[in-house]
Coordinates of C-alpha atoms in Angstrom, one line a residue:
M1 CA 108.3 -88.4 -25.4
N2 CA 107.2 -90.2 -28.5
S3 CA 105.5 -88.5 -31.5
V4 CA 102.1 -90.1 -30.9
S5 CA 102.1 -88.8 -27.2
R6 CA 103.2 -85.4 -28.4
T7 CA 100.4 -85.3 -31.0
I8 CA 97.6 -86.3 -28.6
L9 CA 98.9 -83.9 -25.9
D10 CA 99.2 -81.0 -28.4
F11 CA 95.7 -81.9 -29.6
V12 CA 94.1 -81.6 -26.1
S13 CA 96.2 -78.5 -25.3
E14 CA 94.8 -76.8 -28.5
F15 CA 91.2 -77.7 -28.1
R16 CA 90.8 -78.1 -24.3
E17 CA 87.4 -79.8 -24.9
V18 CA 87.4 -83.2 -26.7
R19 CA 85.2 -86.2 -27.4
I20 CA 86.7 -89.6 -26.9
I21 CA 85.2 -92.3 -29.2
P22 CA 86.5 -95.8 -28.6
D23 CA 85.6 -99.0 -30.4
T24 CA 83.9 -101.6 -28.2
S25 CA 87.0 -103.8 -27.6
L26 CA 87.7 -104.1 -23.9
D27 CA 91.2 -102.6 -24.6
S28 CA 89.7 -99.4 -26.1
L29 CA 87.1 -99.0 -23.4
I30 CA 89.7 -99.4 -20.6
A31 CA 92.0 -96.9 -22.4
S32 CA 89.0 -94.5 -22.7
S33 CA 88.4 -94.8 -18.9
I34 CA 92.0 -94.0 -18.0
L35 CA 92.2 -91.1 -20.6
L36 CA 89.0 -89.6 -19.5
K37 CA 89.9 -89.6 -15.8
T38 CA 93.4 -88.1 -16.4
L39 CA 92.2 -85.4 -18.8
E40 CA 89.5 -84.3 -16.4
E41 CA 92.0 -84.2 -13.6
H42 CA 94.0 -81.7 -15.7
N43 CA 91.1 -79.4 -16.6
V44 CA 90.4 -80.8 -20.0
R45 CA 86.7 -81.1 -20.7
A46 CA 86.2 -84.6 -22.1
K47 CA 83.3 -87.0 -22.7
V48 CA 83.1 -90.5 -24.1
S49 CA 80.6 -91.6 -26.8
L50 CA 80.2 -94.7 -28.9
N51 CA 78.4 -92.8 -31.6
S52 CA 80.7 -93.4 -34.7
R53 CA 78.3 -91.3 -36.9
L54 CA 79.7 -88.2 -35.2
I55 CA 83.1 -88.9 -36.9
V56 CA 81.4 -88.3 -40.2
E57 CA 78.5 -86.0 -39.3
A58 CA 80.4 -83.7 -36.9
P59 CA 83.8 -83.5 -38.5
D60 CA 84.7 -80.2 -36.9
E61 CA 84.2 -81.5 -33.3
P62 CA 87.6 -82.4 -31.8
A63 CA 87.7 -86.1 -31.2
I64 CA 90.2 -88.7 -30.0
L65 CA 89.5 -92.0 -31.6
L66 CA 90.7 -95.2 -30.0
G67 CA 90.9 -98.2 -32.3
L68 CA 89.0 -96.3 -35.0
P69 CA 90.6 -94.6 -38.1
P70 CA 90.3 -90.7 -38.2
L71 CA 88.7 -89.0 -41.2
N72 CA 89.7 -85.4 -40.5
A73 CA 93.4 -84.8 -39.6
K74 CA 92.6 -81.3 -38.3
T75 CA 90.1 -82.2 -35.7
Q76 CA 90.5 -86.0 -35.1
V77 CA 93.5 -87.9 -33.8
G78 CA 93.6 -91.7 -33.5
L79 CA 95.4 -94.3 -31.5
T80 CA 95.7 -98.0 -32.3
R81 CA 97.7 -100.9 -31.2
E82 CA 101.4 -101.2 -32.1
G83 CA 102.7 -104.7 -32.1
S84 CA 102.3 -106.2 -28.6
L85 CA 101.6 -102.7 -27.2
T86 CA 97.9 -102.4 -26.6
I87 CA 95.9 -99.1 -26.9
T88 CA 95.7 -99.1 -23.0
S89 CA 99.4 -99.6 -22.6
R90 CA 100.1 -96.8 -25.0
V91 CA 97.7 -94.5 -23.1
V92 CA 99.2 -95.4 -19.8
K93 CA 102.8 -95.0 -21.1
M94 CA 101.9 -91.6 -22.6
L95 CA 100.1 -90.3 -19.5
D96 CA 102.7 -91.7 -17.1
E97 CA 105.5 -89.8 -18.9
V98 CA 103.7 -86.5 -18.4
F99 CA 101.4 -86.7 -15.4
G100 CA 102.0 -90.0 -13.7
V101 CA 99.3 -92.6 -13.3
D102 CA 98.3 -94.6 -10.3
W103 CA 98.8 -98.4 -9.8
W104 CA 95.2 -99.3 -10.7
D105 CA 95.6 -97.8 -14.1
K106 CA 98.8 -99.7 -14.6
A107 CA 97.0 -102.9 -13.5
L108 CA 94.2 -102.2 -16.0
S109 CA 96.9 -102.1 -18.7
I110 CA 97.8 -105.6 -17.8
V111 CA 94.1 -106.6 -18.0
A112 CA 94.0 -105.1 -21.5
S113 CA 97.1 -107.0 -22.6
L114 CA 95.8 -110.4 -21.3
Y115 CA 92.5 -109.7 -23.0
R116 CA 94.3 -109.3 -26.3
Q117 CA 96.1 -112.6 -25.6
M118 CA 92.8 -114.4 -24.9
T119 CA 90.9 -113.2 -27.9
E120 CA 93.3 -112.8 -30.8
P121 CA 96.2 -114.6 -32.5
V122 CA 99.4 -113.2 -30.9
D123 CA 103.1 -113.8 -30.9
Y124 CA 103.4 -116.1 -27.9
G125 CA 107.1 -115.3 -27.5
K126 CA 106.0 -111.7 -26.6
I127 CA 102.6 -111.6 -24.9
L128 CA 103.5 -108.5 -22.9
S129 CA 105.2 -105.5 -24.4
D130 CA 108.4 -104.1 -22.7
V131 CA 106.1 -101.5 -21.1
G132 CA 103.8 -104.3 -19.8
E133 CA 106.8 -106.3 -18.4
K134 CA 108.0 -103.2 -16.5
I135 CA 104.5 -102.7 -15.0
V136 CA 104.3 -106.4 -14.0
D137 CA 107.6 -106.1 -12.3
E138 CA 106.6 -102.9 -10.5
L139 CA 103.2 -104.2 -9.3
S140 CA 104.7 -107.6 -8.3
K141 CA 107.2 -105.8 -6.1
E142 CA 104.4 -103.8 -4.5
H143 CA 102.4 -107.0 -3.9
R144 CA 99.5 -105.7 -6.0
L145 CA 99.9 -108.4 -8.7
N146 CA 100.6 -112.0 -8.0
I147 CA 101.7 -114.4 -10.7
A148 CA 101.6 -118.2 -10.5
S149 CA 103.4 -119.8 -13.5
R150 CA 101.5 -123.0 -13.0
G151 CA 98.3 -121.4 -12.0
L152 CA 95.3 -121.5 -14.4
Q153 CA 93.6 -118.8 -16.4
I154 CA 90.3 -120.6 -16.6
W155 CA 87.4 -118.6 -15.1
G156 CA 86.8 -119.0 -11.4
V157 CA 89.2 -121.8 -10.8
K158 CA 90.2 -120.5 -7.4
R159 CA 86.6 -120.4 -6.3
F160 CA 85.0 -123.4 -7.9
G161 CA 87.7 -125.9 -8.7
L162 CA 88.6 -127.4 -12.1
V163 CA 85.4 -128.8 -13.6
K164 CA 83.0 -126.0 -13.0
S165 CA 85.6 -123.3 -14.0
L166 CA 86.4 -125.2 -17.2
S167 CA 82.8 -125.5 -18.0
R168 CA 82.0 -121.8 -17.6
T169 CA 85.1 -120.5 -19.4
L170 CA 84.1 -119.0 -22.7
I171 CA 87.5 -118.0 -23.8
P172 CA 89.4 -120.3 -24.4
F173 CA 86.3 -121.9 -25.8
A174 CA 86.3 -125.7 -26.0
P175 CA 83.7 -127.0 -28.5
G176 CA 81.9 -130.1 -27.0
F177 CA 83.2 -129.2 -23.4
T178 CA 82.3 -125.6 -22.7
G179 CA 79.0 -125.6 -20.8
N180 CA 79.2 -129.4 -20.2
A181 CA 80.5 -130.0 -16.7
E182 CA 79.6 -133.7 -16.7
R183 CA 81.6 -134.4 -19.9
I184 CA 84.6 -132.6 -18.5
A185 CA 84.5 -134.6 -15.2
S186 CA 84.2 -137.9 -17.2
F187 CA 87.1 -136.9 -19.4
L188 CA 89.4 -136.0 -16.4
E189 CA 88.4 -139.2 -14.7
K190 CA 89.3 -141.3 -17.8
E191 CA 92.6 -139.5 -18.5
L192 CA 93.9 -138.6 -15.0
K193 CA 91.9 -140.8 -12.7
I194 CA 90.5 -137.7 -11.0
R195 CA 87.0 -136.4 -11.4
D196 CA 87.6 -132.9 -10.1
L197 CA 90.2 -130.9 -8.2
P198 CA 89.8 -128.0 -5.9
Y199 CA 92.4 -125.3 -6.8
S200 CA 94.6 -126.1 -3.7
K201 CA 94.7 -129.7 -4.7
Y202 CA 95.5 -128.8 -8.3
L203 CA 98.5 -126.8 -7.2
E204 CA 99.6 -129.7 -4.9
Y205 CA 99.1 -132.2 -7.7
T206 CA 101.1 -130.2 -10.3
S207 CA 104.0 -129.3 -8.0
N208 CA 105.3 -132.7 -9.3
E209 CA 106.9 -132.0 -12.7
E210 CA 105.7 -135.3 -14.2
N211 CA 102.1 -134.7 -13.1
Y212 CA 102.3 -131.1 -14.4
V213 CA 103.4 -132.2 -17.9
K214 CA 100.7 -134.9 -18.0
F215 CA 98.0 -132.5 -16.8
A216 CA 99.0 -129.8 -19.4
K217 CA 98.8 -132.4 -22.2
T218 CA 95.4 -133.6 -21.0
L219 CA 94.1 -130.1 -20.7
A220 CA 95.2 -129.3 -24.2
R221 CA 93.2 -132.3 -25.5
I222 CA 90.0 -130.8 -24.2
Y223 CA 90.6 -128.1 -26.8
M224 CA 91.4 -130.4 -29.7
N225 CA 88.1 -129.6 -31.4
T226 CA 89.3 -126.0 -31.8
G227 CA 91.8 -127.1 -34.4
L228 CA 94.4 -125.0 -32.6
S229 CA 97.8 -126.5 -31.7
P230 CA 98.8 -127.0 -28.0
E231 CA 101.4 -124.3 -28.5
K232 CA 98.5 -121.8 -29.1
I233 CA 96.2 -123.2 -26.4
L234 CA 98.5 -123.7 -23.4
P235 CA 99.7 -120.1 -23.0
R236 CA 96.0 -119.1 -22.8
I237 CA 95.3 -121.7 -20.0
V238 CA 98.4 -121.9 -17.9
G239 CA 99.9 -118.9 -16.0
E240 CA 97.7 -117.0 -13.6
Y241 CA 97.6 -113.3 -12.8
T242 CA 95.8 -112.0 -9.7
I243 CA 95.3 -108.3 -8.8
V244 CA 95.3 -107.7 -5.0
Y245 CA 94.3 -104.5 -3.2
E246 CA 93.0 -103.3 0.1
S247 CA 89.5 -101.8 -0.1
E248 CA 87.3 -100.2 2.6
S249 CA 85.7 -103.6 3.2
G250 CA 89.0 -105.6 3.3
L251 CA 91.4 -107.4 1.0
V252 CA 90.1 -107.9 -2.6
E253 CA 91.5 -110.3 -5.1
F254 CA 90.6 -110.5 -8.8
Q255 CA 91.7 -113.4 -11.0
V256 CA 92.5 -111.3 -14.1
N257 CA 91.2 -113.7 -16.7
E258 CA 87.9 -114.2 -14.9
L259 CA 87.6 -110.4 -14.5
I260 CA 88.1 -110.1 -18.3
G261 CA 85.4 -112.8 -18.8
A262 CA 83.0 -111.0 -16.4
L263 CA 83.4 -107.7 -18.1
L264 CA 82.9 -109.2 -21.6
V265 CA 79.7 -111.0 -20.4
Y266 CA 78.5 -108.0 -18.5
M267 CA 78.8 -105.6 -21.4
S268 CA 77.0 -108.0 -23.7
L269 CA 73.8 -107.9 -21.7
D270 CA 72.5 -104.5 -22.8
K271 CA 73.3 -102.4 -25.8
S272 CA 74.4 -99.5 -23.6
F273 CA 76.5 -101.5 -21.2
P274 CA 79.9 -100.9 -22.9
L275 CA 79.6 -97.3 -21.6
S276 CA 79.2 -98.7 -18.1
I277 CA 82.8 -99.8 -18.3
I278 CA 84.0 -96.2 -18.7
P279 CA 84.1 -95.3 -14.9
L280 CA 86.4 -98.4 -14.3
S281 CA 89.5 -96.3 -13.9
M282 CA 87.8 -94.2 -11.2
R283 CA 85.8 -97.0 -9.5
A284 CA 87.4 -100.4 -9.0
E285 CA 84.2 -101.7 -7.5
I286 CA 82.7 -101.9 -11.0
C287 CA 84.8 -105.1 -11.2
S288 CA 82.9 -106.6 -8.2
Q289 CA 79.6 -105.5 -9.7
A290 CA 80.4 -107.1 -13.0
L291 CA 81.4 -110.3 -11.3
V292 CA 78.2 -110.5 -9.4
V293 CA 76.1 -110.2 -12.6
Y294 CA 78.4 -112.6 -14.4
D295 CA 78.1 -115.2 -11.7
S296 CA 74.3 -115.1 -11.9
I297 CA 74.2 -116.1 -15.6
I298 CA 77.5 -117.5 -16.7
D299 CA 76.7 -121.2 -16.2
Q300 CA 73.5 -121.0 -18.2
L301 CA 75.1 -118.8 -20.9
A302 CA 78.0 -121.3 -21.2
K303 CA 75.5 -124.1 -21.8
I304 CA 73.7 -122.1 -24.5
L305 CA 76.9 -121.2 -26.3
G306 CA 78.2 -124.7 -25.9
S307 CA 75.2 -126.1 -27.6
K308 CA 75.2 -123.5 -30.4
L309 CA 78.9 -123.3 -31.2
T310 CA 80.6 -126.5 -32.3
G311 CA 83.9 -127.3 -33.9
S312 CA 82.2 -127.1 -37.3
T313 CA 80.4 -123.8 -36.8
D314 CA 80.5 -121.6 -39.9
F315 CA 81.1 -118.1 -38.8
S316 CA 80.5 -116.7 -42.3
K317 CA 76.8 -117.2 -41.4
P318 CA 74.9 -115.4 -38.7
V319 CA 75.1 -117.2 -35.3
D320 CA 71.7 -117.6 -33.7
I321 CA 72.1 -116.9 -30.0
D322 CA 68.9 -115.0 -29.3
E323 CA 69.0 -115.4 -25.5
Y324 CA 70.8 -113.3 -23.0
L325 CA 73.0 -111.4 -25.4
K326 CA 72.1 -108.0 -26.6
R327 CA 75.4 -107.3 -28.3
P328 CA 77.5 -109.3 -30.8
E329 CA 81.0 -108.8 -29.4
L330 CA 81.1 -112.0 -27.2
V331 CA 80.5 -114.3 -30.2
E332 CA 83.0 -112.2 -32.2
E333 CA 85.6 -112.7 -29.5
I334 CA 85.1 -116.5 -29.4
A335 CA 85.4 -116.6 -33.2
G336 CA 88.6 -114.6 -32.9
F337 CA 90.1 -117.0 -30.3
L338 CA 89.2 -119.9 -32.6
E339 CA 90.8 -118.1 -35.5
K340 CA 87.7 -118.8 -37.6
K341 CA 86.7 -115.3 -38.7
P342 CA 86.0 -115.3 -42.4
R343 CA 88.4 -113.2 -44.4
D344 CA 85.9 -111.1 -46.3
K345 CA 82.8 -111.1 -44.1
P346 CA 82.1 -109.9 -40.6
V347 CA 81.1 -112.3 -37.9
S348 CA 77.4 -111.7 -37.2
T349 CA 75.0 -112.7 -34.4
I350 CA 71.2 -112.8 -34.5
I351 CA 69.9 -110.5 -31.7
D352 CA 66.2 -109.8 -31.4
G353 CA 65.7 -111.6 -34.7
V354 CA 68.1 -109.4 -36.6
A355 CA 71.7 -110.3 -37.8
V356 CA 74.1 -107.7 -36.4
T357 CA 77.8 -107.2 -36.0
S358 CA 79.9 -104.6 -34.2
L359 CA 81.5 -101.6 -35.8
R360 CA 85.1 -102.9 -35.1
E361 CA 84.2 -106.3 -36.7
L362 CA 82.7 -104.4 -39.7
L363 CA 85.9 -102.4 -40.0
R364 CA 87.9 -105.6 -40.2
V365 CA 86.5 -106.1 -43.7
E366 CA 85.1 -102.7 -44.7
K367 CA 87.6 -100.8 -46.9
N368 CA 86.0 -97.4 -46.4
P369 CA 85.8 -96.5 -42.6
G370 CA 83.5 -93.6 -43.4
D371 CA 80.9 -96.0 -44.9
A372 CA 81.2 -98.3 -41.8
Y373 CA 80.7 -95.4 -39.4
V374 CA 77.3 -94.4 -40.8
K375 CA 76.1 -98.0 -41.1
C376 CA 76.0 -98.5 -37.3
D377 CA 73.8 -97.1 -34.6
E378 CA 74.8 -94.9 -31.7
Q379 CA 76.0 -98.0 -29.8
Q380 CA 78.2 -99.3 -32.7
I381 CA 75.8 -102.1 -33.5
C382 CA 75.5 -102.6 -37.3
R383 CA 72.8 -104.5 -39.2
I384 CA 74.0 -106.9 -41.8

């Protein structure tokens, strides 16, 4: 057992009642969900809060911080990413060594890994950690995870075909194309002599190696306005992961990247919604609920974001998207994908007429975490 695992397990053994405070990344929220469920199953009283002020104002209260730096070594223990190992992967590895975790928690660790790939610069030679690769192999053998090397990660491609899914995909974000289905269709018609492709036809078309190479190059050109190289774009577009399981109502399939998109959009619709992700480890149906809400607004949201965010958007200035969004993380994730976060200023979004950022984005540039913790409200939204 590694030292971090020992530290956290000793910590909960000592206190038996802890508060879990994650940042609002999808990785930390999923990790919190898995940790909360497992601790409660083993008679540790635990609760999750987003209130970072407690780290400063209640320093004697035992707390596990996920993605957030501890301030008091006696009563606070922290867990962050380590290379390609996400916070969720570290939690799953730690808990699996001691208690064992179920297949759904392991699947959620793959969701967290692919989320990091979508939203941040990564080493594309090592998208998944060794732990992640073992989990992928295990779940694939159990037929709970399907991988299509020539499948597509764009959101909803299995359900809607190429054009609509490209239009509604917010990450990877394609300035000039995201939210503009007509332009995407015209571009494909000009480049490939096809105006749209249902997913089955896409797989048939790209089964030919020459067609596949041509298609991949064409798809990369849609993202030229990002300023990112095809080497950075293609691994985030090609290669599809699908989670499959049997529910009470029948067989359920989730395209992992669309699920990530649905959760990111869903949690952006209300200040308190990140906490609604916390039961995810216990209730897989939250995924279906998030997808329903996401489906109802994603096309309009993509049009709004597509009109507001261009290849020349200056993310050192507040981004004015005062519709739909009640949290700033989605804009921050898009800026992260585009690799356009300013070095010394947090990305901010105008919400309800006020420029705000998230705590984790503020911590990216704030040297003193204690100062950042008290600048934000109970939902980790911080005025700029």
